[in-house]
Structure formats: C-alpha cells, structure tokens
Amino acid sequence: MLGAGRLRGLGTRAAPLWPGRAGSRGLGARIRARGVSTSWSPVGAAFNVKPQGRRLDLFGERRGLFGVPELSAPEGFRVAQENALRKADLLVQRVCSVAPGPQTVLIFDELSDSLCRVADLADFVKIAHPEPAFREAAEEACTSIGTAVEKLNTNVELYRSLQKLLADKKLVDSLDPETRRVAELFMFDFEISGIHLDKEKRKRAVDLNVKILDLSNTFLMGTNFPNKIEKHLLPEHIHQNFVVAGNHVIVDGLHAESPDDLVREAAYKIFLHPNAGQLRCLEELLSNRDLLAKLVGYSTYSHRALQGTLAQSPETVMQFLEKLSDKLSERTIRDFEMIRGMKMKLNPQNSELMPWDPPYYSGVIRAERYNIEPSLYCPFFSLGACMEGLNTLFGRLLGITLYAEQPAKGEVWCEGVRKLAVVHESEGLLGYIYCDFFQRAGKPHQDCHFTIRGGRLKEDGDYQLPVVVLMLNLPHPSRNLPTLLTPGMMENLFHEMGHAMHSMLGRTRYQHVTGTRCPTDFAEVPSILMEYFANDHRVVSQFARHYQTGQSLPKNMVSRLCESKKVGAAADMQLQVFYAALDQIYHGKHPLTASTTDILRETQEKFYGLPYVPNTAWQLRFSHLVGYGAKYYSYLMSRAVASMVWKECFRRDPFNRTAGERYRREMLAHGGGKEPMLMVQGMLQKCPSIDDFVSALVSDLDPDFETFLMDSE
Ligand SMILES: [Zn+2]
C-alpha cells in the first residue's frame, strides 16, 4: 500500500535537503557469511549477511535523519519547520507579485515542496522512529505545518494568482500539458476549501472540512473498537478463543481463520453487532461529505472524488463493477459450491454456507489440493536472494542497478535499516530507497511505501532526487540464518518495490506529481504489475535458490503456488466488488434511499450472494471508507490495468528490455503529471474499454493448463 501521509492542498507531501551525489559506493566484493556456503552479489549480501564488525563511527560527524543536518536531534524538527515556514512566506509573496505564467506553477510547486519536505518526513518519523522524543517532535512539526497549509488553502490572494493564470485561455493554451495539469491540480485542492465562493459559503466549507475531519477520526477509531457480550450467552467451550474479562467475553476481530465454525460465527455476529454511536457517526460523515461536495459545485461526493482519475466518473465505476459482477457470477457460484462441499465434508450437521466461512474453507481446500506449506518454500526465498532477483529483473528490464550504501551516522532511525542507491547505466544516480524491513516493537504492522522527498526539476537545472522508505515486517536474520520469506512476504516485497520504482523512475518537472502522487486508481498499477513478475516461474527461477545448498526452486513448485491462489479467487473478487459498490452507493446520491445497513443488505444480495446476517452492520468496520471514500474500486481497476500490461507486454518475455523501456517511458516517468488513461493507452498502444478491464481480471482466474499437464506427469 501507499503511505497515507497526504496533506491536503498545497502541502501535498515530499522531503529532505540533500547534496546531489553523482556516484555511489557499492558494498564491494562478495561477502561470505559464516556457516553459509552460498555466495551472494553485493546487494544480496547486504540483506542476507548480518553485518559483522561494522565500523563503529564514534567520532564521525552526525548527519541527521535522511541526511538532513538539522535532524541530528529531535529539537531539529522545530528548526526545520521554522525554516520551511519562513521560506513558504517568501514564496507566497513572490507568487503573488509575478505576472501569471508558467513561473506561477513553478513557484507553487516550490512552495509545496518546501512544506512537504518537512511534513512528509515528519509524517514518517512520527510513526516509525523507535525513540519517543523523535516521534513527538515529528508529530508537532506535522501539526504546525498542517495548520499553515490550512491557512494557505484559504489565502485568497494566493488563490487569485493561480486563478488569473487559469482564467486566461491564451496563457493556459501556451502551457505544456504537465504544467497545465499541475496548475489544475493545485486549483482542485483550493476549491475543496470553498475559496472560490462568497464569504458565507466559504465559512461553511471550512466548517464542513473541520467537521468531516473530526468525524473521520472518530469513525476510524470505532472501526477497531472491540465488542463485548455477557459470558453466559456464549457456549463455554469457545470462551478460550476470546479474551474473558469479568462477566464478559471481548471480541476484537472476525477470527476468520479459526477452524471452529462456532467461533467464527460468534465472532462475526458479536464483532459486527451495530453500535448506535458508530452508526450515527458514519451517517453524519457521509451526509457532510455530500454537503461539502454540493457546496463546492459537484452533484455527489463521488463525482468530486473521481475527478482526474482513470475511471473519471462514478457512472464508469458502477458500469465496471456491474459488468465485472456479471462476468464473475458463474465462477463465484462454482466457488461457493466447492467451499460448501468442503464445509459439508468437515461439518455435515451444519453445512449451510455463511459469510464467515469462505476464507477458512478456501484455505483448507488450498492446503489439501496443493502442497504449498510455506516452510517448503522459505529456504529458497532468503531476503538476499529476493533482492538479487529484483536487482537482476530491474537490470535486464531497465538498465538499473541497486547498490547498498553505508548510511552516515545518524542518517537512519534504526540499526537494521539499509540504504539503496538506484543507479541507471547511463543516467547515473536516480534516487534512494531506505529499506526498513525488520520487525521491532512498536513498529506499524502495515507493509508500506513512503515518499520522503519528491523528485522535481530545480530552478538551477539540477534534478532533486526522490527519496522513499519501504517498510516491511520481516524476521531478523541471525548469525547463521538469513531472513527467510514466505511466498506471501516475497510477493509483498515485489509489490512494495513496484511503488519504489515508480518513485525512482518518475521524472516529473514538479514534485506535486512525483512518482506515486498520481490518481488512486492508477497508483497500484506498478506495484500489482510486480506481483505478476513475482509469480512467473522464469523470473522466480532466476533468484529463488536454497540459502544453504544453492539449489533452484523447482518449476512445478512455482506453478503449484500460482494455481493455489486461484482457489476461491472468484468469490474473493466478488466480495471486493461488493465492497466497492457499497462505497460508491454511500458516496452517491443523497439523501440515501435507506439506512446504511439496509443499503448494505441490498448491495450484498446483489453483488455478493451470501445472505446478510440480521443484526450485523459490517459497514461500521469498513475503515477504508475514510481514506478511500468513493475510491475503494481503485485496487480492482489498478489490477485490471496491471493484468493487461503484463499480458500485452511482458508475458511472452518478462525480461524484454524494449517493453521495459516503454513501460518506463509511457507509464512510470510521468508520475501523476499525465492523464492516467493516456499513460495506459501509450503503454498498450490502444485505448482499453470497460469490457477489456473486466476480461483481464476474469481471465486471470482461469486455470493454467500447463500446470495440469505437469501434475499429471
Ligand atoms: Zn500498494
């Protein structure tokens, strides 16, 4: 996933001052770890070998987090934040005094950059730094920059400077497409504050924004809140599966993987039992979003949210979801029958299929049909091997090498963090990826990509190099055992590296649209595409080798793994379609035709198929309604595009350099600076229809005949 740290409006995310260094130091010759007989390339060794006798640089100069000199101590955040705000003031004055033109957009972007460089870095530090003092200082910096951004978003003089440019048709026509798009994006951010309205309406918009923010936070907290039930109401033998406190049993999740049907049923009914306060909060959130959208000139919140996206309108999204649902329905029914069959086999007394059954029984079928025990795979997926695999892949596709660099003292927040320089064979250094891969106490559990600093062309002609962090939660290596990944972890690593390469290869003029700062329904294309590579035996056999013997992973083990993922996959996708449709309806026409629970029941019947369970309200646990409001469909749509790109451009030869270069040129290079559909068109060399999107997703569910042949051998 992508880091959520987006500041609305001008402060749209980016990062630290850094001397642009042309070269980079590799780790040098092959390193041989004690007790490990396989040798690794430098990048493999950097991740597989526990650093031994690492030079302790006691007297070297402390450089500060991410190389930002001020940030060698928590107090530095205040200095960095004050500098940023001072610079922002100067830039505001400047942009208000220049004649409207391309210069206006450049200054806007610099203004945004100066704030984002602190805010985005602080956004990351406040959740990831192991030291509380750093986290608190970062939190303060976020708040104060957030407040400054709010002020700028309602600064009428600043708004007019941009409006003057966009109102002059001749001037707008003279702008290059990227500059025009960035100007429009800045304007779009302004307008949600109601700045273009009269004074009274503007005040209402500001109030609504504040209220929506409050309701969002309250709702988010409520989505995780446990529910409790009096002990005597639950059969005693299942108490042990939950937390018991006094006379109550506390249920804090769905327990979807529990083998006991009764535990899953109880968890489902208790955890999803409606909470009146949370229900009110959601209904208020949705209606306030609707009011705000109408106030600033849209017919629904969804119409506002989908501007500038790949889908472009709620109508297209619903068409996509309905067509997908139709195409899936037969396969979904077959999946449900298969899952029901397994339930009948294991629990003949009670074999009706209920919403709490599919994840568990699909898992049972997968394990029974395919021998995919993670422990069989892990030894082949040492972290170093996987990093070598990525390095080889990027090398062959894009002419890019990853070099492990030794971070300076104070540059990283934790000892296990590795720094990668991303270097192109002729263009040189493109940017840096900090790899915060290992578990530690208090670290968020989410695998995530964070933009710390966006790329942009500076006024002096230099390119500000992008800097990102990839955060995973892998086990630590020990002296004799490198970190071993399960197939799922390996796929996640590829996914997150897809985001990182989007950031590294984006060469936008403006940081406002750097790398992953693109429409939500396009943002997951590069990362999901990497999952296709991670599941291709030609790619996997390049790198998956036993960490002790060096033996390659047999082809049929890779194929078995791929096929196993198709078990119950239609039903899974159908569930996602249901969630996405629900999100659209909630953010569509208001007032809603019924309560959110009634809408859930209707939508579940139409788009999923398993019965609604009375007295439950799953929507109150749907946290993505906050962050993705009206864009939950994005993941499905990104997957459809990634699937088409894979099939058209890489399936025949996953190492094809020509396809790789085209991918870079047509898709990655533009970040969010180009209409997403134009990027897709450039890549596929045709304009795909909704039907093409749907077929791409559905055909991925078909079994691969080659695997069947292999298994019958
Ligand atoms: Zn992602």
XYZ file of N, CA and C in Angstrom, residues 286 290 294 299-303 314 583-594 599:
66
model
N -21.050 10.676 5.980
C -21.475 10.600 4.579
C -22.299 11.824 4.181
N -21.323 14.806 1.467
C -22.237 15.158 0.382
C -22.495 16.670 0.365
N -21.505 19.274 -2.701
C -22.519 20.118 -3.363
C -22.159 21.594 -3.241
N -22.323 17.242 -8.013
C -23.635 16.682 -7.688
C -23.545 15.631 -6.577
N -22.411 14.926 -6.476
C -22.228 13.989 -5.356
C -20.759 14.022 -4.918
N -20.492 13.439 -3.746
C -19.115 13.352 -3.268
C -18.280 12.495 -4.221
N -18.906 11.459 -4.735
C -18.213 10.570 -5.652
C -17.762 11.314 -6.918
N -18.611 12.186 -7.446
C -18.210 12.956 -8.627
C -16.982 13.808 -8.325
N -18.316 8.380 -11.508
C -18.974 7.293 -10.772
C -19.755 6.380 -11.713
N -19.307 1.294 -1.333
C -18.608 2.578 -1.192
C -19.157 3.602 -2.195
N -19.422 3.154 -3.430
C -19.992 4.062 -4.438
C -21.381 4.542 -4.031
N -22.209 3.611 -3.569
C -23.594 3.994 -3.239
C -23.611 4.943 -2.036
N -22.796 4.635 -1.044
C -22.736 5.518 0.127
C -22.314 6.937 -0.259
N -21.424 7.051 -1.249
C -20.935 8.372 -1.643
C -21.651 8.913 -2.874
N -22.737 8.244 -3.245
C -23.513 8.696 -4.406
C -24.608 9.665 -3.997
N -25.758 9.510 -4.647
C -26.847 10.468 -4.464
C -27.374 10.473 -3.026
N -27.502 11.697 -2.461
C -28.054 11.864 -1.104
C -29.317 12.692 -1.175
N -30.253 12.603 -0.239
C -30.207 11.667 0.874
C -30.264 10.219 0.387
N -29.608 9.330 1.138
C -29.610 7.914 0.775
C -31.049 7.392 0.831
N -31.325 6.395 -0.004
C -32.699 5.899 -0.096
C -33.110 5.075 1.122
N -32.125 4.616 1.902
C -32.434 3.790 3.075
C -31.294 3.937 4.068
N -28.946 -0.560 2.958
C -28.207 -0.498 1.685
C -27.176 -1.628 1.632
